[in-house]
Every structure is written in C-alpha cells, then in structure tokens.
Short mmCIF file of C-alpha atoms in Angstrom, two decimals:
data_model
loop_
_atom_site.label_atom_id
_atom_site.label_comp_id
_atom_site.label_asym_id
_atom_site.label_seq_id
_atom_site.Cartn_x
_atom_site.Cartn_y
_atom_site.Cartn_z
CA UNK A 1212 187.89 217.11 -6.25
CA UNK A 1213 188.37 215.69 -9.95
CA UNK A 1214 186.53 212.35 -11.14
CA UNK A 1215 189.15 210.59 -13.56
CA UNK A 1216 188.84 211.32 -17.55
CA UNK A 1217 187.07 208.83 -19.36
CA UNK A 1218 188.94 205.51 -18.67
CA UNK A 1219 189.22 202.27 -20.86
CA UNK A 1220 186.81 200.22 -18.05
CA UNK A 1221 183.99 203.06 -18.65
CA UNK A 1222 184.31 202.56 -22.65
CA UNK A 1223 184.26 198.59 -21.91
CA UNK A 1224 181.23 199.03 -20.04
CA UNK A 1225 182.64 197.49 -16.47
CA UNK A 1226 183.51 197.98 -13.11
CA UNK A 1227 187.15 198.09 -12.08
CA UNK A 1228 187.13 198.32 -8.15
CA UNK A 1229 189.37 195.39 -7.54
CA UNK A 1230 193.03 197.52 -6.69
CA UNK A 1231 195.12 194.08 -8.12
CA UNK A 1232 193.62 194.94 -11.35
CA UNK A 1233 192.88 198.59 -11.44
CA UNK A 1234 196.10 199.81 -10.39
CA UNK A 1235 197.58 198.02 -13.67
CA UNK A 1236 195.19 198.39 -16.11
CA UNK A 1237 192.32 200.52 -17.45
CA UNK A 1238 194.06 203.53 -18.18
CA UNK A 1239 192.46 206.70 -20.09
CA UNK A 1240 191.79 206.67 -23.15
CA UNK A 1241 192.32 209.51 -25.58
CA UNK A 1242 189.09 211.72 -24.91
CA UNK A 1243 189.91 210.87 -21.06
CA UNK A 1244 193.32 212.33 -21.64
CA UNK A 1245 191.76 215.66 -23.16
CA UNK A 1246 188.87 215.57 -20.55
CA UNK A 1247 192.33 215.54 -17.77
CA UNK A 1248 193.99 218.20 -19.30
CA UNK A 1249 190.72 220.23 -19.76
CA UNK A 1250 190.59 219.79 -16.01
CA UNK A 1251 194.32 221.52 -15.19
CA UNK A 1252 193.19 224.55 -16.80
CA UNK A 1253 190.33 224.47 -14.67
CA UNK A 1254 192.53 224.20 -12.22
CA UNK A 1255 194.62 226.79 -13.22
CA UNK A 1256 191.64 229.27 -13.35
CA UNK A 1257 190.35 228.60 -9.74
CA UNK A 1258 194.12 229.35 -8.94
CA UNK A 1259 193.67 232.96 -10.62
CA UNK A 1260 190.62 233.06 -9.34
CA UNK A 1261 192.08 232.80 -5.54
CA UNK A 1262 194.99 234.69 -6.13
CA UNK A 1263 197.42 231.80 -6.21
CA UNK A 1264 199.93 230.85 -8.50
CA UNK A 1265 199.45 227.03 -9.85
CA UNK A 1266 202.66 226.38 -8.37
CA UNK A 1267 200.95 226.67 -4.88
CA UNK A 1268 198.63 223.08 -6.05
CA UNK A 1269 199.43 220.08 -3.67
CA UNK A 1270 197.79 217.23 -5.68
CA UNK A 1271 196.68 213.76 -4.65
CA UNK A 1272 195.09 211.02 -6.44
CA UNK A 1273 194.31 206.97 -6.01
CA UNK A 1274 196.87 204.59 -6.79
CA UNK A 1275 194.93 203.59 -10.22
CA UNK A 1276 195.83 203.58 -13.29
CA UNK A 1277 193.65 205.67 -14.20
CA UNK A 1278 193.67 208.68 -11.94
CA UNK A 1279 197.25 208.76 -11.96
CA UNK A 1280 197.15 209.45 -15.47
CA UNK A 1281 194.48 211.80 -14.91
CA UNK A 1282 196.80 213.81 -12.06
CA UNK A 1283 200.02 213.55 -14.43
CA UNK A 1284 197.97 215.04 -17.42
CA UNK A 1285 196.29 217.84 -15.43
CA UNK A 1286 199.42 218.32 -13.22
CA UNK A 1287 201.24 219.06 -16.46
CA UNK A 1288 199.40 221.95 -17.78
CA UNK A 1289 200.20 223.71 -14.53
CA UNK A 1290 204.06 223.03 -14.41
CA UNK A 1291 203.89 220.39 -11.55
CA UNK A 1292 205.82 217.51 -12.00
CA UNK A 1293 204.44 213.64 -12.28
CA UNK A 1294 207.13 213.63 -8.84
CA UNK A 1295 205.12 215.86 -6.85
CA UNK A 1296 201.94 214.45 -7.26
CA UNK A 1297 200.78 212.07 -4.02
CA UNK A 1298 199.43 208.76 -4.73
CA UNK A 1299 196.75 207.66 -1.63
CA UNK A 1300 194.93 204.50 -0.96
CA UNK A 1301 192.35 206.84 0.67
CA UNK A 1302 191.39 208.09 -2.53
CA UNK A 1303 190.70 204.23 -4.22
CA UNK A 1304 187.60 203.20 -6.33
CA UNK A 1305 185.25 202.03 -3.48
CA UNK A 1306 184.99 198.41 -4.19
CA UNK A 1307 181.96 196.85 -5.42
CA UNK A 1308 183.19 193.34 -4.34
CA UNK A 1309 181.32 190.37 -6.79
CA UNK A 1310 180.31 193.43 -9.11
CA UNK A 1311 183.83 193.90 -9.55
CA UNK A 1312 184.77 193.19 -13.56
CA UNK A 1313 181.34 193.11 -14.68
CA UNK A 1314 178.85 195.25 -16.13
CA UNK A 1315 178.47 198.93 -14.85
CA UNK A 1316 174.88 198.43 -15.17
CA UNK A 1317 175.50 196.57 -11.42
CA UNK A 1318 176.21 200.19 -10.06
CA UNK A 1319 172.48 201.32 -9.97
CA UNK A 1320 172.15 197.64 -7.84
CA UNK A 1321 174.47 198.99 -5.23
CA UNK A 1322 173.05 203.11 -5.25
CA UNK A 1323 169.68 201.54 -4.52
CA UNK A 1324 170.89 200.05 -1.56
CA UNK A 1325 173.17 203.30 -0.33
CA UNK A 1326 169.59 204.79 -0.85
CA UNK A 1327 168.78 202.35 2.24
CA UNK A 1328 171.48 202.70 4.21
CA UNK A 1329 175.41 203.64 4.54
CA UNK A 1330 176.28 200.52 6.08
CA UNK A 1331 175.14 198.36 4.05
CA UNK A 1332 177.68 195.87 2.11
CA UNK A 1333 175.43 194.00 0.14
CA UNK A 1334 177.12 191.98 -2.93
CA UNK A 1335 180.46 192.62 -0.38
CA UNK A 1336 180.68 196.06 -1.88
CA UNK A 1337 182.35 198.48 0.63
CA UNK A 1338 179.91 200.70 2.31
CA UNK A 1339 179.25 204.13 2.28
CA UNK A 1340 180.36 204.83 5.76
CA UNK A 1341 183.70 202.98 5.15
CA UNK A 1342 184.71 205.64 2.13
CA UNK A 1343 183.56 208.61 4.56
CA UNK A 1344 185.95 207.08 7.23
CA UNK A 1345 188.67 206.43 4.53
CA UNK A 1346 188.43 209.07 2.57
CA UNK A 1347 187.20 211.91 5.17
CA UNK A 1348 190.12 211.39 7.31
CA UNK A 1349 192.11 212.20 4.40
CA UNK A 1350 190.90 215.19 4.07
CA UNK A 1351 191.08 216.16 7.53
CA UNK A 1352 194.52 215.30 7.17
CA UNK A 1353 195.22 217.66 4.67
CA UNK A 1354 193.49 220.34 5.97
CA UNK A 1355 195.27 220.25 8.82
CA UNK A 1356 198.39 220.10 6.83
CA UNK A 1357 197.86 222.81 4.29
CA UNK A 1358 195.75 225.47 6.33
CA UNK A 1359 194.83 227.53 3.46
CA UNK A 1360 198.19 228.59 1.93
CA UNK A 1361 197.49 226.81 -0.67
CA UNK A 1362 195.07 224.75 -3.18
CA UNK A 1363 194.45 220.78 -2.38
CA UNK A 1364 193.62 218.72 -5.32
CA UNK A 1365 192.22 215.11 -5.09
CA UNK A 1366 191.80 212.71 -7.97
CA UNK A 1367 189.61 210.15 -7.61
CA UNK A 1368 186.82 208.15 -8.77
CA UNK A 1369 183.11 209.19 -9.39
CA UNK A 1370 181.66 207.81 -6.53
CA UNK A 1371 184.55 208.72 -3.79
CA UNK A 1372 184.10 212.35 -4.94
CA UNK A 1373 180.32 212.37 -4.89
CA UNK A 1374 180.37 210.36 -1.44
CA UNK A 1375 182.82 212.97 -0.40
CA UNK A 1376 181.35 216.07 -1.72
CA UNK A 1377 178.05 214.33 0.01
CA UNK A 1378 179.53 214.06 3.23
CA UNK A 1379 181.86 217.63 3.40
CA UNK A 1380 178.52 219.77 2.52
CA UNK A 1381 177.17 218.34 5.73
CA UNK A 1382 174.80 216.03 3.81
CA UNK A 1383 172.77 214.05 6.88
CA UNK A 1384 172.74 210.81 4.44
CA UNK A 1385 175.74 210.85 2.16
CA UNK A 1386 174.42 207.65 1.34
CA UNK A 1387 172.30 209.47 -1.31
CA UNK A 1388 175.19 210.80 -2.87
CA UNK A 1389 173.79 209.75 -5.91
CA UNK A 1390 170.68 211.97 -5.59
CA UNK A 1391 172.26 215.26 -6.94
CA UNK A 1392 174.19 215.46 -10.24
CA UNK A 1393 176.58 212.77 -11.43
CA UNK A 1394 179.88 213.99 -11.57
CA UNK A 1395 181.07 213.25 -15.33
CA UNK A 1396 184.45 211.68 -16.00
CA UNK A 1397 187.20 214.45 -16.16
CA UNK A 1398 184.74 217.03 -14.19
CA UNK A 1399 185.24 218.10 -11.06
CA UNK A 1400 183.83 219.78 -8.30
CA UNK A 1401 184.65 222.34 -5.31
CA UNK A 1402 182.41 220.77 -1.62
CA UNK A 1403 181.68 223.89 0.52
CA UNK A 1404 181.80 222.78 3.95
CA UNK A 1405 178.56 223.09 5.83
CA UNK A 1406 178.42 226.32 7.92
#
C-alpha cells in the first residue's frame, strides 16, 4: 500500500475529498513526483526481495489526480505502462464531507471522533466502517484474483491505507488507525494479515 507523493492540496494546506474536484485537480507537485518514483524502486526491491520480476506488479490506485500520478511515476521506474495500471473508486480519499476544501487542520476534528467510534459520520464525513467495507472488499477481491503469483500494489490516500493497514493486521478498532505512525506522503507500507 503507497500513500500518494506530496500533492498540491497538502502544500495548500486543505482537504480534497470531494471526487468532482479531486479527480481534476491537486496533482503532485515536484517533491511528490520524486517521493513517487522513490516509491517504484521500493517497489522494485520488495520484488527482488520475493523473487519476482517487477513485471509480475498488478497496480491499482484511486481515480485522483493525484494518485494516478503517483501510480504512473512509480509504475514507470519498473517498466509498467500508465495502460496497465487500474484506476478504483475503492481506493478514493474517504470524504470528509463539510471539511471538504478547507483547512487540513479539520482532520484531527474527524480522528478524534474515529477515536469514538467507526460509525460515526459526524461533519457528514464517511465513516470508518464504510472505507473497511469499500476498500476491504477490494482487497479481498484481489486476493482472490492474484493468489500469490504475483505482487498487488494499491495507491491511495493516507488515511485509506492506514484504515486499511488498521483493519488487515486484525486491528479490533481500526477506528484508531491514527494511533500508530502516520504514513508520510510517497511512503508506503506492507499490512501482515493477522494470524
């Protein structure tokens, strides 16, 4: 799972959750480009470090602006082509409804409500639950569909891949997915399914 490089909305200070607007605009901006290709040759060294070639990567990202860009750039330094990446509404910025276009200081508003609960949609955010449903089934999905031959990227936004990587590791509440770490713009990070 890869977090977008550093996007134009994260320099701007603001949340860009609505998909009318995100899916046009707020694309990376130069050190988010480097931070996306620094992220293929991660890529590329988990690869080696399975015993795959690149070539074996099935990639997948949101629809936005700014994780396509992120897929194309990292895709690239791996020899995949912008054509075989898979764009997925799954994978969309969760939406922080009235917080949507205005200061990313609003986040720690909604995280201390996750804190509370998963269902919550307070400020007509979309709830924790609803990106585990959205986004989980995608991954079932693709685990089902590529049964370990070979490696699954996803490209998404910080708080669908800490949600996610909340929910895979068998967190009880992966409504404190903001407890751990933050997952940095252009990093990424490899869930290990709960035994």
């Amino acid at each position: 799972v890869v977090r977008h490089g550093q996007s134009e909305a994260n320099v701007a200070g603001i949340i860009s959750s609505d998909p009318a607007v995100g899916t046009v605009k707020h694309t990376l901006t130069g050190r988010g480009e480097s931070q996306a290709k620094r992220a293929g040759t991660r890529i590329a060294a988990i690869c080696a470090e399975l015993g795959v070639t690149p070539r074996s990567v099935r990639m997948f990202c949101s629809d936005f602006t700014r994780t396509r860009r992120t897929a194309e750039l990292a895709a690239a330094e791996l020899g995949i082509q912008p054509s075989e990446i898979t764009p997925r509404v799954e994978l969309r910025e969760r939406f922080f409804g009235r917080f949507d276009g205005t200061s990313s200081d609003n986040y720690e508003r909604v995280w201390a409500h996750d804190a509370r609960s998963a269902l919550h949609e307070e400020f007509g955010c979309e709830s924790v639950a609803s990106v585990v449903r959205r986004a989980g089934a995608l991954v079932i999905e693709l685990d089902r569909a590529f049964p370990g031959d070979c490696v699954v990227v996803l490209v998404c936004h910080g708080d669908i891949a800490q949600i996610l990587r909340a929910a895979v590791e068998g967190d009880p509440a992966p409504a404190h997915h903001r407890d751990g770490e933050a997952l940095q713009t252009g990093s990424g990070t490899r869930p290990r399914p709960a035994a």
